[in-house]
PDB file of C-alpha atoms in Angstrom:
ATOM      1  CA  UNK A   1      46.692 -15.830  28.097  1.00  0.00           C
ATOM      2  CA  UNK A   2      45.403 -18.285  30.630  1.00  0.00           C
ATOM      3  CA  UNK A   3      47.362 -21.391  29.704  1.00  0.00           C
ATOM      4  CA  UNK A   4      50.507 -22.738  31.252  1.00  0.00           C
ATOM      5  CA  UNK A   5      53.535 -22.171  29.059  1.00  0.00           C
ATOM      6  CA  UNK A   6      55.939 -25.128  29.067  1.00  0.00           C
ATOM      7  CA  UNK A   7      59.422 -24.427  30.387  1.00  0.00           C
ATOM      8  CA  UNK A   8      60.991 -25.019  26.960  1.00  0.00           C
ATOM      9  CA  UNK A   9      58.976 -22.091  25.562  1.00  0.00           C
ATOM     10  CA  UNK A  10      60.248 -19.721  28.254  1.00  0.00           C
ATOM     11  CA  UNK A  11      63.862 -20.850  27.985  1.00  0.00           C
ATOM     12  CA  UNK A  12      63.849 -20.978  24.181  1.00  0.00           C
ATOM     13  CA  UNK A  13      62.274 -17.542  23.748  1.00  0.00           C
ATOM     14  CA  UNK A  14      64.676 -15.816  26.139  1.00  0.00           C
ATOM     15  CA  UNK A  15      67.712 -17.596  24.673  1.00  0.00           C
ATOM     16  CA  UNK A  16      66.764 -16.694  21.111  1.00  0.00           C
ATOM     17  CA  UNK A  17      66.073 -13.085  22.122  1.00  0.00           C
ATOM     18  CA  UNK A  18      69.559 -12.919  23.656  1.00  0.00           C
ATOM     19  CA  UNK A  19      71.053 -14.361  20.456  1.00  0.00           C
ATOM     20  CA  UNK A  20      69.172 -11.805  18.354  1.00  0.00           C
ATOM     21  CA  UNK A  21      70.434  -9.014  20.601  1.00  0.00           C
ATOM     22  CA  UNK A  22      74.020 -10.159  20.065  1.00  0.00           C
ATOM     23  CA  UNK A  23      73.603 -10.461  16.294  1.00  0.00           C
ATOM     24  CA  UNK A  24      71.861  -7.116  15.964  1.00  0.00           C
ATOM     25  CA  UNK A  25      74.415  -5.135  17.944  1.00  0.00           C
ATOM     26  CA  UNK A  26      77.263  -6.755  15.986  1.00  0.00           C
ATOM     27  CA  UNK A  27      75.595  -5.782  12.715  1.00  0.00           C
ATOM     28  CA  UNK A  28      74.865  -2.297  14.028  1.00  0.00           C
ATOM     29  CA  UNK A  29      78.400  -1.651  15.221  1.00  0.00           C
ATOM     30  CA  UNK A  30      80.003  -3.384  12.248  1.00  0.00           C
ATOM     31  CA  UNK A  31      78.057  -2.072   9.252  1.00  0.00           C
ATOM     32  CA  UNK A  32      76.889   1.536   8.856  1.00  0.00           C
ATOM     33  CA  UNK A  33      74.903   1.500  12.125  1.00  0.00           C
ATOM     34  CA  UNK A  34      72.106  -0.501  10.516  1.00  0.00           C
ATOM     35  CA  UNK A  35      69.891  -2.883  12.471  1.00  0.00           C
ATOM     36  CA  UNK A  36      69.670  -6.393  11.045  1.00  0.00           C
ATOM     37  CA  UNK A  37      67.132  -7.977  13.414  1.00  0.00           C
ATOM     38  CA  UNK A  38      64.175  -5.655  12.752  1.00  0.00           C
ATOM     39  CA  UNK A  39      63.023  -3.567   9.826  1.00  0.00           C
ATOM     40  CA  UNK A  40      61.010  -0.575  11.061  1.00  0.00           C
ATOM     41  CA  UNK A  41      63.943   1.800  11.343  1.00  0.00           C
ATOM     42  CA  UNK A  42      65.488   0.385   8.180  1.00  0.00           C
ATOM     43  CA  UNK A  43      62.295   1.128   6.249  1.00  0.00           C
ATOM     44  CA  UNK A  44      62.239   4.687   7.642  1.00  0.00           C
ATOM     45  CA  UNK A  45      65.847   5.178   6.542  1.00  0.00           C
ATOM     46  CA  UNK A  46      64.905   3.816   3.121  1.00  0.00           C
ATOM     47  CA  UNK A  47      62.198   6.445   2.841  1.00  0.00           C
ATOM     48  CA  UNK A  48      64.664   9.187   3.751  1.00  0.00           C
ATOM     49  CA  UNK A  49      67.235   7.843   1.269  1.00  0.00           C
ATOM     50  CA  UNK A  50      64.637   7.779  -1.511  1.00  0.00           C
ATOM     51  CA  UNK A  51      63.624  11.338  -0.708  1.00  0.00           C
ATOM     52  CA  UNK A  52      67.261  12.462  -0.777  1.00  0.00           C
ATOM     53  CA  UNK A  53      68.137  10.498  -3.893  1.00  0.00           C
ATOM     54  CA  UNK A  54      70.896   8.654  -2.018  1.00  0.00           C
ATOM     55  CA  UNK A  55      70.892   5.616  -4.289  1.00  0.00           C
ATOM     56  CA  UNK A  56      73.840   3.874  -2.613  1.00  0.00           C
ATOM     57  CA  UNK A  57      71.943   3.849   0.695  1.00  0.00           C
ATOM     58  CA  UNK A  58      68.765   2.821  -1.119  1.00  0.00           C
ATOM     59  CA  UNK A  59      70.509  -0.261  -2.520  1.00  0.00           C
ATOM     60  CA  UNK A  60      71.947  -1.214   0.865  1.00  0.00           C
ATOM     61  CA  UNK A  61      68.674  -0.699   2.731  1.00  0.00           C
ATOM     62  CA  UNK A  62      66.600  -2.567   0.158  1.00  0.00           C
ATOM     63  CA  UNK A  63      69.097  -5.408   0.325  1.00  0.00           C
ATOM     64  CA  UNK A  64      68.728  -5.654   4.131  1.00  0.00           C
ATOM     65  CA  UNK A  65      64.917  -5.735   3.842  1.00  0.00           C
ATOM     66  CA  UNK A  66      65.024  -8.409   1.155  1.00  0.00           C
ATOM     67  CA  UNK A  67      67.560 -10.533   3.056  1.00  0.00           C
ATOM     68  CA  UNK A  68      65.423 -10.537   6.213  1.00  0.00           C
ATOM     69  CA  UNK A  69      62.368 -11.516   4.157  1.00  0.00           C
ATOM     70  CA  UNK A  70      64.297 -14.308   2.436  1.00  0.00           C
ATOM     71  CA  UNK A  71      65.253 -15.669   5.844  1.00  0.00           C
ATOM     72  CA  UNK A  72      61.594 -15.719   6.855  1.00  0.00           C
ATOM     73  CA  UNK A  73      60.808 -17.461   3.563  1.00  0.00           C
ATOM     74  CA  UNK A  74      63.350 -20.172   4.396  1.00  0.00           C
ATOM     75  CA  UNK A  75      61.621 -20.713   7.731  1.00  0.00           C
ATOM     76  CA  UNK A  76      58.304 -21.098   5.946  1.00  0.00           C
ATOM     77  CA  UNK A  77      59.821 -23.678   3.612  1.00  0.00           C
ATOM     78  CA  UNK A  78      61.391 -25.668   6.446  1.00  0.00           C
ATOM     79  CA  UNK A  79      58.766 -25.498   9.205  1.00  0.00           C
ATOM     80  CA  UNK A  80      55.595 -24.844   7.173  1.00  0.00           C
ATOM     81  CA  UNK A  81      53.575 -23.574  10.128  1.00  0.00           C
ATOM     82  CA  UNK A  82      53.327 -20.394  12.183  1.00  0.00           C
ATOM     83  CA  UNK A  83      52.324 -22.143  15.400  1.00  0.00           C
ATOM     84  CA  UNK A  84      55.084 -23.090  17.825  1.00  0.00           C
ATOM     85  CA  UNK A  85      54.941 -26.725  18.924  1.00  0.00           C
ATOM     86  CA  UNK A  86      57.345 -29.565  19.548  1.00  0.00           C
ATOM     87  CA  UNK A  87      57.923 -32.054  16.746  1.00  0.00           C
ATOM     88  CA  UNK A  88      58.513 -29.551  13.957  1.00  0.00           C
ATOM     89  CA  UNK A  89      61.834 -29.072  12.162  1.00  0.00           C
ATOM     90  CA  UNK A  90      63.246 -26.358  14.395  1.00  0.00           C
ATOM     91  CA  UNK A  91      66.572 -28.185  14.546  1.00  0.00           C
ATOM     92  CA  UNK A  92      67.077 -27.773  10.800  1.00  0.00           C
ATOM     93  CA  UNK A  93      66.106 -24.085  10.978  1.00  0.00           C
ATOM     94  CA  UNK A  94      68.495 -23.414  13.862  1.00  0.00           C
ATOM     95  CA  UNK A  95      71.317 -25.266  12.110  1.00  0.00           C
ATOM     96  CA  UNK A  96      70.761 -23.131   9.004  1.00  0.00           C
ATOM     97  CA  UNK A  97      70.744 -19.973  11.114  1.00  0.00           C
ATOM     98  CA  UNK A  98      74.054 -21.085  12.616  1.00  0.00           C
ATOM     99  CA  UNK A  99      75.511 -21.666   9.131  1.00  0.00           C
ATOM    100  CA  UNK A 100      74.413 -18.204   7.978  1.00  0.00           C
ATOM    101  CA  UNK A 101      76.048 -16.552  10.992  1.00  0.00           C
ATOM    102  CA  UNK A 102      79.254 -18.539  10.492  1.00  0.00           C
ATOM    103  CA  UNK A 103      79.387 -17.528   6.837  1.00  0.00           C
ATOM    104  CA  UNK A 104      78.802 -13.887   7.800  1.00  0.00           C
ATOM    105  CA  UNK A 105      81.990 -13.708   9.905  1.00  0.00           C
ATOM    106  CA  UNK A 106      84.579 -13.696   7.062  1.00  0.00           C
ATOM    107  CA  UNK A 107      82.300 -11.669   4.801  1.00  0.00           C
ATOM    108  CA  UNK A 108      81.990  -8.856   7.331  1.00  0.00           C
ATOM    109  CA  UNK A 109      85.759  -8.363   7.120  1.00  0.00           C
ATOM    110  CA  UNK A 110      86.044  -8.389   3.321  1.00  0.00           C
ATOM    111  CA  UNK A 111      82.524  -7.494   2.093  1.00  0.00           C
ATOM    112  CA  UNK A 112      80.645  -5.844   4.999  1.00  0.00           C
ATOM    113  CA  UNK A 113      77.359  -5.498   3.128  1.00  0.00           C
ATOM    114  CA  UNK A 114      77.226  -9.196   2.304  1.00  0.00           C
ATOM    115  CA  UNK A 115      78.046 -10.062   5.906  1.00  0.00           C
ATOM    116  CA  UNK A 116      75.193  -7.842   7.090  1.00  0.00           C
ATOM    117  CA  UNK A 117      72.844  -9.472   4.572  1.00  0.00           C
ATOM    118  CA  UNK A 118      73.590 -12.960   5.909  1.00  0.00           C
ATOM    119  CA  UNK A 119      73.098 -11.737   9.482  1.00  0.00           C
ATOM    120  CA  UNK A 120      69.758 -10.165   8.511  1.00  0.00           C
ATOM    121  CA  UNK A 121      68.719 -13.392   6.777  1.00  0.00           C
ATOM    122  CA  UNK A 122      69.563 -15.348   9.939  1.00  0.00           C
ATOM    123  CA  UNK A 123      67.409 -12.983  11.999  1.00  0.00           C
ATOM    124  CA  UNK A 124      64.498 -13.244   9.550  1.00  0.00           C
ATOM    125  CA  UNK A 125      64.731 -17.025   9.727  1.00  0.00           C
ATOM    126  CA  UNK A 126      64.719 -16.974  13.525  1.00  0.00           C
ATOM    127  CA  UNK A 127      61.885 -14.474  13.820  1.00  0.00           C
ATOM    128  CA  UNK A 128      59.635 -16.450  11.489  1.00  0.00           C
ATOM    129  CA  UNK A 129      60.511 -19.715  13.221  1.00  0.00           C
ATOM    130  CA  UNK A 130      59.176 -18.476  16.552  1.00  0.00           C
ATOM    131  CA  UNK A 131      55.867 -16.765  15.881  1.00  0.00           C
ATOM    132  CA  UNK A 132      52.971 -17.908  18.093  1.00  0.00           C
ATOM    133  CA  UNK A 133      52.367 -20.338  20.907  1.00  0.00           C
ATOM    134  CA  UNK A 134      48.731 -21.112  21.823  1.00  0.00           C
ATOM    135  CA  UNK A 135      47.641 -17.662  20.676  1.00  0.00           C
ATOM    136  CA  UNK A 136      50.493 -15.802  22.379  1.00  0.00           C
ATOM    137  CA  UNK A 137      52.596 -13.686  20.030  1.00  0.00           C
ATOM    138  CA  UNK A 138      56.259 -14.641  20.431  1.00  0.00           C
ATOM    139  CA  UNK A 139      58.780 -12.413  18.679  1.00  0.00           C
ATOM    140  CA  UNK A 140      62.468 -12.738  19.501  1.00  0.00           C
ATOM    141  CA  UNK A 141      64.263 -10.345  17.119  1.00  0.00           C
ATOM    142  CA  UNK A 142      62.350  -7.120  17.837  1.00  0.00           C
ATOM    143  CA  UNK A 143      60.587  -5.676  20.866  1.00  0.00           C
ATOM    144  CA  UNK A 144      57.786  -3.347  19.716  1.00  0.00           C
ATOM    145  CA  UNK A 145      55.134  -5.981  20.369  1.00  0.00           C
ATOM    146  CA  UNK A 146      56.627  -6.849  23.747  1.00  0.00           C
ATOM    147  CA  UNK A 147      56.569  -3.225  24.918  1.00  0.00           C
ATOM    148  CA  UNK A 148      53.054  -2.866  23.511  1.00  0.00           C
ATOM    149  CA  UNK A 149      51.896  -5.850  25.583  1.00  0.00           C
ATOM    150  CA  UNK A 150      53.452  -4.316  28.687  1.00  0.00           C
ATOM    151  CA  UNK A 151      51.703  -1.005  28.016  1.00  0.00           C
ATOM    152  CA  UNK A 152      48.355  -2.721  27.491  1.00  0.00           C
ATOM    153  CA  UNK A 153      48.872  -4.607  30.747  1.00  0.00           C
ATOM    154  CA  UNK A 154      49.506  -1.375  32.650  1.00  0.00           C
ATOM    155  CA  UNK A 155      46.342   0.074  31.131  1.00  0.00           C
ATOM    156  CA  UNK A 156      44.365  -2.951  32.316  1.00  0.00           C
ATOM    157  CA  UNK A 157      45.892  -2.556  35.779  1.00  0.00           C
ATOM    158  CA  UNK A 158      44.796   1.077  35.999  1.00  0.00           C
ATOM    159  CA  UNK A 159      41.275   0.121  34.900  1.00  0.00           C
ATOM    160  CA  UNK A 160      41.154  -2.670  37.466  1.00  0.00           C
ATOM    161  CA  UNK A 161      41.047  -5.467  34.896  1.00  0.00           C
ATOM    162  CA  UNK A 162      42.804  -8.787  35.514  1.00  0.00           C
ATOM    163  CA  UNK A 163      46.371  -8.857  34.226  1.00  0.00           C
ATOM    164  CA  UNK A 164      47.538 -11.536  31.753  1.00  0.00           C
ATOM    165  CA  UNK A 165      50.550 -12.248  33.944  1.00  0.00           C
ATOM    166  CA  UNK A 166      52.098 -15.034  31.885  1.00  0.00           C
ATOM    167  CA  UNK A 167      51.950 -12.957  28.720  1.00  0.00           C
ATOM    168  CA  UNK A 168      53.440  -9.946  30.484  1.00  0.00           C
ATOM    169  CA  UNK A 169      56.127 -12.055  32.135  1.00  0.00           C
ATOM    170  CA  UNK A 170      57.089 -13.576  28.790  1.00  0.00           C
ATOM    171  CA  UNK A 171      57.278 -10.090  27.257  1.00  0.00           C
ATOM    172  CA  UNK A 172      59.464  -8.861  30.096  1.00  0.00           C
ATOM    173  CA  UNK A 173      61.792 -11.839  29.811  1.00  0.00           C
ATOM    174  CA  UNK A 174      62.162 -11.445  26.043  1.00  0.00           C
ATOM    175  CA  UNK A 175      62.967  -7.734  26.483  1.00  0.00           C
ATOM    176  CA  UNK A 176      65.531  -8.601  29.155  1.00  0.00           C
ATOM    177  CA  UNK A 177      67.045 -11.319  26.974  1.00  0.00           C
ATOM    178  CA  UNK A 178      67.399  -9.002  23.980  1.00  0.00           C
ATOM    179  CA  UNK A 179      68.870  -6.240  26.139  1.00  0.00           C
ATOM    180  CA  UNK A 180      71.298  -8.651  27.765  1.00  0.00           C
ATOM    181  CA  UNK A 181      72.310  -9.920  24.332  1.00  0.00           C
ATOM    182  CA  UNK A 182      72.995  -6.342  23.249  1.00  0.00           C
ATOM    183  CA  UNK A 183      75.261  -5.733  26.252  1.00  0.00           C
ATOM    184  CA  UNK A 184      77.067  -9.047  25.788  1.00  0.00           C
ATOM    185  CA  UNK A 185      77.336  -8.530  22.030  1.00  0.00           C
ATOM    186  CA  UNK A 186      78.913  -5.104  22.516  1.00  0.00           C
ATOM    187  CA  UNK A 187      81.549  -6.506  24.866  1.00  0.00           C
ATOM    188  CA  UNK A 188      82.241  -9.358  22.458  1.00  0.00           C
ATOM    189  CA  UNK A 189      82.462  -7.026  19.447  1.00  0.00           C
ATOM    190  CA  UNK A 190      84.994  -4.816  21.209  1.00  0.00           C
ATOM    191  CA  UNK A 191      87.077  -7.856  22.112  1.00  0.00           C
ATOM    192  CA  UNK A 192      86.614 -10.053  19.038  1.00  0.00           C
ATOM    193  CA  UNK A 193      85.274  -7.699  16.356  1.00  0.00           C
ATOM    194  CA  UNK A 194      83.235  -9.662  13.775  1.00  0.00           C
ATOM    195  CA  UNK A 195      84.273 -12.958  15.355  1.00  0.00           C
ATOM    196  CA  UNK A 196      81.737 -12.070  18.060  1.00  0.00           C
ATOM    197  CA  UNK A 197      79.173 -13.720  15.759  1.00  0.00           C
ATOM    198  CA  UNK A 198      80.815 -17.071  16.444  1.00  0.00           C
ATOM    199  CA  UNK A 199      79.135 -17.095  19.869  1.00  0.00           C
ATOM    200  CA  UNK A 200      75.502 -16.864  18.640  1.00  0.00           C
ATOM    201  CA  UNK A 201      76.430 -19.180  15.753  1.00  0.00           C
ATOM    202  CA  UNK A 202      77.647 -21.790  18.236  1.00  0.00           C
ATOM    203  CA  UNK A 203      74.562 -21.346  20.443  1.00  0.00           C
ATOM    204  CA  UNK A 204      72.107 -21.782  17.575  1.00  0.00           C
ATOM    205  CA  UNK A 205      74.091 -24.686  16.127  1.00  0.00           C
ATOM    206  CA  UNK A 206      74.277 -26.583  19.399  1.00  0.00           C
ATOM    207  CA  UNK A 207      70.622 -25.900  20.144  1.00  0.00           C
ATOM    208  CA  UNK A 208      69.646 -27.093  16.674  1.00  0.00           C
ATOM    209  CA  UNK A 209      71.642 -30.298  17.012  1.00  0.00           C
ATOM    210  CA  UNK A 210      70.232 -30.908  20.485  1.00  0.00           C
ATOM    211  CA  UNK A 211      66.686 -30.377  19.298  1.00  0.00           C
ATOM    212  CA  UNK A 212      67.228 -32.630  16.250  1.00  0.00           C
ATOM    213  CA  UNK A 213      68.523 -35.355  18.557  1.00  0.00           C
ATOM    214  CA  UNK A 214      65.551 -34.932  20.877  1.00  0.00           C
ATOM    215  CA  UNK A 215      63.116 -35.026  17.958  1.00  0.00           C
ATOM    216  CA  UNK A 216      64.714 -38.236  16.631  1.00  0.00           C
ATOM    217  CA  UNK A 217      64.573 -39.808  20.096  1.00  0.00           C
ATOM    218  CA  UNK A 218      60.860 -39.004  20.481  1.00  0.00           C
ATOM    219  CA  UNK A 219      60.073 -40.420  17.040  1.00  0.00           C
ATOM    220  CA  UNK A 220      61.893 -43.660  17.891  1.00  0.00           C
ATOM    221  CA  UNK A 221      60.186 -43.834  21.282  1.00  0.00           C
ATOM    222  CA  UNK A 222      56.736 -43.318  19.789  1.00  0.00           C
ATOM    223  CA  UNK A 223      57.413 -45.947  17.094  1.00  0.00           C
ATOM    224  CA  UNK A 224      58.373 -48.463  19.765  1.00  0.00           C
ATOM    225  CA  UNK A 225      55.181 -47.743  21.673  1.00  0.00           C
ATOM    226  CA  UNK A 226      53.109 -48.387  18.563  1.00  0.00           C
ATOM    227  CA  UNK A 227      54.921 -51.697  18.004  1.00  0.00           C
TER     228      UNK A 227
END
């Protein structure tokens, strides 16, 4: 990846990875030790539940998979593009993610499965919102691709090939952000229980409002230039 990544891409990707880490660890600690930000392990557990005929687990696992996919569908409806660039409706997507996380807080206490479903939907929405930037794969709710990029980079280093440093740096920062979010989310869950989700909800909400304001300002500025 030979292009310069704008600062907002770096900051946004790391911040969203941290948010996903917080949401995922809250869902994991709060509902049957199930991940809500990525689906590989959930699909494996679904296979085991089907093999064992554990239909209660099958229903729960299928529901998590569907909720994540519905969140991604909402992103597709709102943003309508897989390429990351300024000017698109990320503010609306982030505000919706914030609303889903806020709604999940009371549900986790009374109906844990429904709370986990809303958290998974929020993660699916976020992951689909941030997909690619100028050919670089940007995933903020799971890390398999990031670790794969790091491994490929080490292989290139051993072979004496030039390293895609910006791509590797972005991968490392996203991994660090997600890990940091997991640590912070664990501390918050132990102190606040399900109310720990209020922190990522506030972060996504404020970011969404800030981006919406910036987008409106740029539209007004460009209109004035045309006049």
